[in-house]
mmCIF file of C-alpha atoms in Angstrom:
data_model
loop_
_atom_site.group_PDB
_atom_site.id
_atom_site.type_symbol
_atom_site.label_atom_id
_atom_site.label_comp_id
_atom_site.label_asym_id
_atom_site.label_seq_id
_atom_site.Cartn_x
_atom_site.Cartn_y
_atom_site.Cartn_z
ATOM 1 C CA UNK A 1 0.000 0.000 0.000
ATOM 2 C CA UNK A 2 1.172 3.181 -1.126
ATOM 3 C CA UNK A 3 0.798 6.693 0.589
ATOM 4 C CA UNK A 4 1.450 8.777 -1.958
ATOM 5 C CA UNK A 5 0.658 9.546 -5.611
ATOM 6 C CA UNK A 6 -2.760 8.261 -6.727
ATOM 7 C CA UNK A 7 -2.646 6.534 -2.881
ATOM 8 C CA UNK A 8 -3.096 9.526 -1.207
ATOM 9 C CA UNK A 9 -5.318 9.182 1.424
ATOM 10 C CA UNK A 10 -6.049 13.060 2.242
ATOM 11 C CA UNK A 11 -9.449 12.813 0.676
ATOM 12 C CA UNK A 12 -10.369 11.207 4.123
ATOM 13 C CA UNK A 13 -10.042 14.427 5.078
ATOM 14 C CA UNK A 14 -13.119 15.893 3.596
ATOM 15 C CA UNK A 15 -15.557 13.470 4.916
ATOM 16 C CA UNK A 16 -18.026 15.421 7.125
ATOM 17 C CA UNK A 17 -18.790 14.015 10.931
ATOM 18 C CA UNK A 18 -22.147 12.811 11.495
ATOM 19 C CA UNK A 19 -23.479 10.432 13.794
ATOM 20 C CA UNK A 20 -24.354 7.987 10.960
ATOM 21 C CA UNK A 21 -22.068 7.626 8.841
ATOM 22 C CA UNK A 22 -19.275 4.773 8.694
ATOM 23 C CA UNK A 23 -15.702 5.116 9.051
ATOM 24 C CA UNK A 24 -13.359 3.782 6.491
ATOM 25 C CA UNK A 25 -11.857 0.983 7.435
ATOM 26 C CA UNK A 26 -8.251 -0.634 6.000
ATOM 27 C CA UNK A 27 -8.090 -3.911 7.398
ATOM 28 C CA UNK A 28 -4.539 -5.568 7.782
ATOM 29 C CA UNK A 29 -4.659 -9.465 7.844
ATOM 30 C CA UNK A 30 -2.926 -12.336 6.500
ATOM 31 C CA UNK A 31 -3.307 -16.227 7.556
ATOM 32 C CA UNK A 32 0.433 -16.680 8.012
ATOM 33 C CA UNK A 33 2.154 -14.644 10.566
ATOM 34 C CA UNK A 34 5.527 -12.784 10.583
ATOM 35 C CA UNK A 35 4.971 -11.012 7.642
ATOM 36 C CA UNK A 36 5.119 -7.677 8.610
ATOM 37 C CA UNK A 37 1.496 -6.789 8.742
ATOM 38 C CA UNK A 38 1.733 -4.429 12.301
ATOM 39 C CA UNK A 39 4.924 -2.947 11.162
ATOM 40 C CA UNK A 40 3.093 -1.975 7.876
ATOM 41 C CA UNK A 41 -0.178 -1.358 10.003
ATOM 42 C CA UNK A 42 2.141 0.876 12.309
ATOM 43 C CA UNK A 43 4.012 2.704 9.463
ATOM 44 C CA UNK A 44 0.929 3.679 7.637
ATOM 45 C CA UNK A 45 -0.867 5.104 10.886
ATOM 46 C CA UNK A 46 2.374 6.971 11.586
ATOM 47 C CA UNK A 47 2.397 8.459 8.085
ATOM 48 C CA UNK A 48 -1.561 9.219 7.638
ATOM 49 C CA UNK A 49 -1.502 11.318 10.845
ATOM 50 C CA UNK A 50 1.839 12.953 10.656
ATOM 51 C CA UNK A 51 2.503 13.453 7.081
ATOM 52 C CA UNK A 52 -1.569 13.724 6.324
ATOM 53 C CA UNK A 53 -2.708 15.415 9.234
ATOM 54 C CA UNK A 54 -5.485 12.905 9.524
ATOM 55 C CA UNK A 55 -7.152 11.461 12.401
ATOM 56 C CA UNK A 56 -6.139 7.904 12.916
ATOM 57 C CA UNK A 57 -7.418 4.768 15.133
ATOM 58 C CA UNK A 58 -5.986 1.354 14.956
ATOM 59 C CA UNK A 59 -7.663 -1.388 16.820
ATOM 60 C CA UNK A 60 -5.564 -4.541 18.149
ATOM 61 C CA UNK A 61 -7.707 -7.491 17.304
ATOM 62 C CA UNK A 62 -4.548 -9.954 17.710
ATOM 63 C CA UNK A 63 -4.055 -11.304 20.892
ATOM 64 C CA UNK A 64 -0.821 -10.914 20.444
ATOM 65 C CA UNK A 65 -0.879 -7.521 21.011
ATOM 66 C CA UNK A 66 2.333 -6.689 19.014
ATOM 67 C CA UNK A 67 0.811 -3.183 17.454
ATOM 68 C CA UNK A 68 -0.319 -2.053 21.317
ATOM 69 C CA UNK A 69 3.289 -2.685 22.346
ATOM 70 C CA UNK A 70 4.309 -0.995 18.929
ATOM 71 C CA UNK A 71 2.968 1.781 19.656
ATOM 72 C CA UNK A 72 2.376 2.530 23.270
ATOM 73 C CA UNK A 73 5.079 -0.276 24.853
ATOM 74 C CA UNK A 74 7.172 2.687 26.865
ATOM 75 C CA UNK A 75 3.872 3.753 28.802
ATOM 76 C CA UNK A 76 2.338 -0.046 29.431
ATOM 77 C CA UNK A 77 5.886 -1.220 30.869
ATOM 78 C CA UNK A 78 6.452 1.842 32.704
ATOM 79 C CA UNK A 79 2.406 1.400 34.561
ATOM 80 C CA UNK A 80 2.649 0.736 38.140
ATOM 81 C CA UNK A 81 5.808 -0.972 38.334
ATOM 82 C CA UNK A 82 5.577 -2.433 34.574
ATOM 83 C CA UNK A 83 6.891 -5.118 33.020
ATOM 84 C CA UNK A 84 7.605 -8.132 35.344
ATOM 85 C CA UNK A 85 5.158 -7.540 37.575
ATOM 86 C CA UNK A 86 2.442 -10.039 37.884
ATOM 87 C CA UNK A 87 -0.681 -9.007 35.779
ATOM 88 C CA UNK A 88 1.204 -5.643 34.443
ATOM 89 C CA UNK A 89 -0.621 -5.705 31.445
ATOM 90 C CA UNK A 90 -4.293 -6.454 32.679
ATOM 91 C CA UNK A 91 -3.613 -3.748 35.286
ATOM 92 C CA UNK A 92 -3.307 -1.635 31.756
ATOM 93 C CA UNK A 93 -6.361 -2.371 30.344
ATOM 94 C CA UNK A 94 -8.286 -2.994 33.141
ATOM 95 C CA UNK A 95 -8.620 1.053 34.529
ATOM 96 C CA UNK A 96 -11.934 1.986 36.759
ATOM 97 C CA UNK A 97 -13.974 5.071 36.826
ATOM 98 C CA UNK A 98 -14.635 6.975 39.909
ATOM 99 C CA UNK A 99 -17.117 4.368 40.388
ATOM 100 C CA UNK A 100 -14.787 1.390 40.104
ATOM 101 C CA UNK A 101 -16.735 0.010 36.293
ATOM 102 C CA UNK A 102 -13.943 -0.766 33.993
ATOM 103 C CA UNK A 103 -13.190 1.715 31.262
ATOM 104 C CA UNK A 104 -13.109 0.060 28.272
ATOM 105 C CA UNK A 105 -9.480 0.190 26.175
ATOM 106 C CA UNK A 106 -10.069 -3.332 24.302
ATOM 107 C CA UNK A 107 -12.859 -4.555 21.801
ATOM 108 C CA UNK A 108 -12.818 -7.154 24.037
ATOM 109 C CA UNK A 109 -13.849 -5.123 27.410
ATOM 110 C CA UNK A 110 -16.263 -2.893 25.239
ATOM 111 C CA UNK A 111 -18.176 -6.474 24.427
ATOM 112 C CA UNK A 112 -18.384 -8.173 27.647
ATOM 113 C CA UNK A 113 -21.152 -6.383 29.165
ATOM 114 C CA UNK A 114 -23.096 -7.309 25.704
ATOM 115 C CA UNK A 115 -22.297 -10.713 25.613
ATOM 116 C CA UNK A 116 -23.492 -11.935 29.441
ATOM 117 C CA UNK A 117 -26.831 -13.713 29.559
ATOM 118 C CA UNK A 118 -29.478 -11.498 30.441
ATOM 119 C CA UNK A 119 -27.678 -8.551 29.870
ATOM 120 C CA UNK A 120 -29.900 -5.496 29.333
ATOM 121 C CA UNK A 121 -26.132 -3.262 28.388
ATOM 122 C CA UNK A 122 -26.078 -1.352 25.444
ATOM 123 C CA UNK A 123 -23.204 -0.407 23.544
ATOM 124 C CA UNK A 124 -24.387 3.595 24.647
ATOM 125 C CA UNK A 125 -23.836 2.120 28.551
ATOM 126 C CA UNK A 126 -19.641 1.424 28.181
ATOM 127 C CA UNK A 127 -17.603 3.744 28.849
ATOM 128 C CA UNK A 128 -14.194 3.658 26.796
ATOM 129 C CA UNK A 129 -10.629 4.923 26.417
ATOM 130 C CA UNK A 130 -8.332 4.859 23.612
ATOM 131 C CA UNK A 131 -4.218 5.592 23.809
ATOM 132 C CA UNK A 132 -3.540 8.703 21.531
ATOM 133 C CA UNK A 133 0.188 7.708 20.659
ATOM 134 C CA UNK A 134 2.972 10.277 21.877
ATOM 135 C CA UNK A 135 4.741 12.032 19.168
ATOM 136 C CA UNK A 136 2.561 10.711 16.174
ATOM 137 C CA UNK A 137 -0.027 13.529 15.423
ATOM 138 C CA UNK A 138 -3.598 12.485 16.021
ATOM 139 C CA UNK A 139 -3.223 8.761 15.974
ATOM 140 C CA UNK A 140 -5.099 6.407 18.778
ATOM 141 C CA UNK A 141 -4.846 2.736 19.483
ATOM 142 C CA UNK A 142 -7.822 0.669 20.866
ATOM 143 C CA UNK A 143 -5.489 -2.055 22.666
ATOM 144 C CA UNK A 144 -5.329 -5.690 22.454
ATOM 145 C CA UNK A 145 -6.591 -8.445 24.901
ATOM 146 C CA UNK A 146 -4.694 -11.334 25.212
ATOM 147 C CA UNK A 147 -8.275 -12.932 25.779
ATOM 148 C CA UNK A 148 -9.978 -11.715 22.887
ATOM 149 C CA UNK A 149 -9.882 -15.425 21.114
ATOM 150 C CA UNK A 150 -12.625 -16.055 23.736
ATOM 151 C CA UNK A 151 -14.655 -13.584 21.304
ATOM 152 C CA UNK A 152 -13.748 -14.927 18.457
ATOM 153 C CA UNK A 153 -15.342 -18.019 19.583
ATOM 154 C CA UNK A 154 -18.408 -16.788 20.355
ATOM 155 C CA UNK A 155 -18.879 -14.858 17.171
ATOM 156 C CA UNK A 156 -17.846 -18.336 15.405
ATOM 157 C CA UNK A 157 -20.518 -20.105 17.120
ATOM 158 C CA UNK A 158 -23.129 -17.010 16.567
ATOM 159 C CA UNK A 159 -22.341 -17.590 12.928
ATOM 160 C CA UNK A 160 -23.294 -21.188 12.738
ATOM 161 C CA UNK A 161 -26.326 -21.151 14.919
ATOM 162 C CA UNK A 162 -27.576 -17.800 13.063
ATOM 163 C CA UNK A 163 -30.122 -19.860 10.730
ATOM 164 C CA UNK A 164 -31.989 -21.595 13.442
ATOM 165 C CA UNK A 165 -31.771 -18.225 15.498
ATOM 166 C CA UNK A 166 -31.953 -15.000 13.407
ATOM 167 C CA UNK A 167 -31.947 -12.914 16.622
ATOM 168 C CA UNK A 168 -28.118 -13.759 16.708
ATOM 169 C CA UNK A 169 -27.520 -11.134 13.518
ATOM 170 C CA UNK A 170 -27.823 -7.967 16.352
ATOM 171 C CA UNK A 171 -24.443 -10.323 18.472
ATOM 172 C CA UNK A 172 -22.533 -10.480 15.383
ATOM 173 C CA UNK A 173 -23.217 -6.884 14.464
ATOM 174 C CA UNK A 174 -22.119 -5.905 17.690
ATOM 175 C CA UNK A 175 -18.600 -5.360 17.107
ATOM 176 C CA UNK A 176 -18.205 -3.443 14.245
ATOM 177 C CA UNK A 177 -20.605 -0.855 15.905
ATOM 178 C CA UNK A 178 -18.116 -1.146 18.979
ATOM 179 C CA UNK A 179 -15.136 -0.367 16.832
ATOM 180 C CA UNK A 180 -17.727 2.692 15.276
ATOM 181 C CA UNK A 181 -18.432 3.626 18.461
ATOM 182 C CA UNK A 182 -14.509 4.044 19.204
ATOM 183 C CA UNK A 183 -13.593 5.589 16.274
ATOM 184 C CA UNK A 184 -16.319 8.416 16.650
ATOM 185 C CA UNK A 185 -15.113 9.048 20.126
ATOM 186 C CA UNK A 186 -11.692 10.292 18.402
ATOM 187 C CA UNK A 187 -13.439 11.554 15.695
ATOM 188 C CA UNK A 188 -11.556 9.342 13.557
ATOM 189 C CA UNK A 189 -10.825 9.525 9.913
ATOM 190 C CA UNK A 190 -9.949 6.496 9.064
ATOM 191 C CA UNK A 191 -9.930 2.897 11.319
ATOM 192 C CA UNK A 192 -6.823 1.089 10.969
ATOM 193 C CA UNK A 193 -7.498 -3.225 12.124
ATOM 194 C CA UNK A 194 -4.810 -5.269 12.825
ATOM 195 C CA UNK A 195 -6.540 -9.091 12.313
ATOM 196 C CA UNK A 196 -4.841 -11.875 13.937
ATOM 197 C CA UNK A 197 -3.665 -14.973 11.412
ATOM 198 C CA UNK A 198 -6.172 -17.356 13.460
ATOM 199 C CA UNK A 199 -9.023 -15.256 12.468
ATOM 200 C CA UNK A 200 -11.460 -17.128 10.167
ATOM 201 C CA UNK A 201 -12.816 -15.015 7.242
#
């Protein structure tokens, strides 16, 4: 992907804010890993918000979390003690409110509430957080969970059970309107998704 020439990706720019329209989304993913997909992911957010003056999110949807420690890793290791200690990086993700709820910095986190039987939570009720990345113009990250293959699961299993239960179409639109929801709270320009190999397409 080039960022220049015919590539360039300033016409993001003009896109007007509303709440309903989508955000673009460039979605990095490849079924083999190690092939440079987050350092491309990471090179290109870098670029569209400091070269472009746009306003960038990328989402961590690897459990890896290799484009969170990309592009944040000084701040996580240096929280509370950092790296080493036990549960550093779930003491990361896992910051409360004044009223001790989690604040939401993972798709993961931003979907739980949804996903519990019973649940009466909307996506309106979750209250979220993304990074903005030091020194890289208006870029954000929505971080990874090392648990997120839990999701995946359940969206796999929405998908096969969704023609005996139609209802299941609102679970597996869920989060797309999560990472929506996200971007609009940065007033993104463009959504940047890091995919992990495992992911089924």
């Amino acid at each position: 992907m080039s960022l220049s020439g015919n590539d360039d990706p300033r016409w993001l720019g003009n896109l007007e804010w509303d709440d309903h329209h989508s955000v673009p989304m460039i979605v990095y993913y490849n079924q083999k890993g190690g092939i440079g997909k987050t350092t491309n992911l990471h090179a290109h957010g870098r670029s569209m918000a400091q070269s472009f003056g746009l306003r960038v999110m990328a989402a961590d949807l690897d459990s890896q979390r290799n484009m969170t420690y990309d592009m944040c890793g000084d701040r996580i290791r240096n929280y509370q003690g950092g790296e080493g200690q036990p549960g550093f990086y779930k003491n990361w993700i896992n910051r409360r409110n004044a009223n001790q709820a989690v604040v939401a910095r993972t798709l993961k986190q931003m979907l739980e509430p949804l996903y519990g039987q019973q649940s009466t939570t909307t996506l309106a009720d979750v209250e979220l957080e993304q990074i903005e990345v030091e020194g890289a113009g208006e870029l954000w990250v929505l971080c990874g969970d090392e648990d997120i293959t839990e999701l995946d699961n359940k969206i796999n299993t929405a998908t096969v059970m969704l023609e005996t239960l139609p209802t299941l179409k609102n679970y597996l639109a869920a989060p797309y309107y999560a990472i929506m929801k996200a971007a609009k709270k940065c007033r993104a320009q463009v959504v940047l998704l890091d995919l992990s190999p495992n992911t089924e397409e």
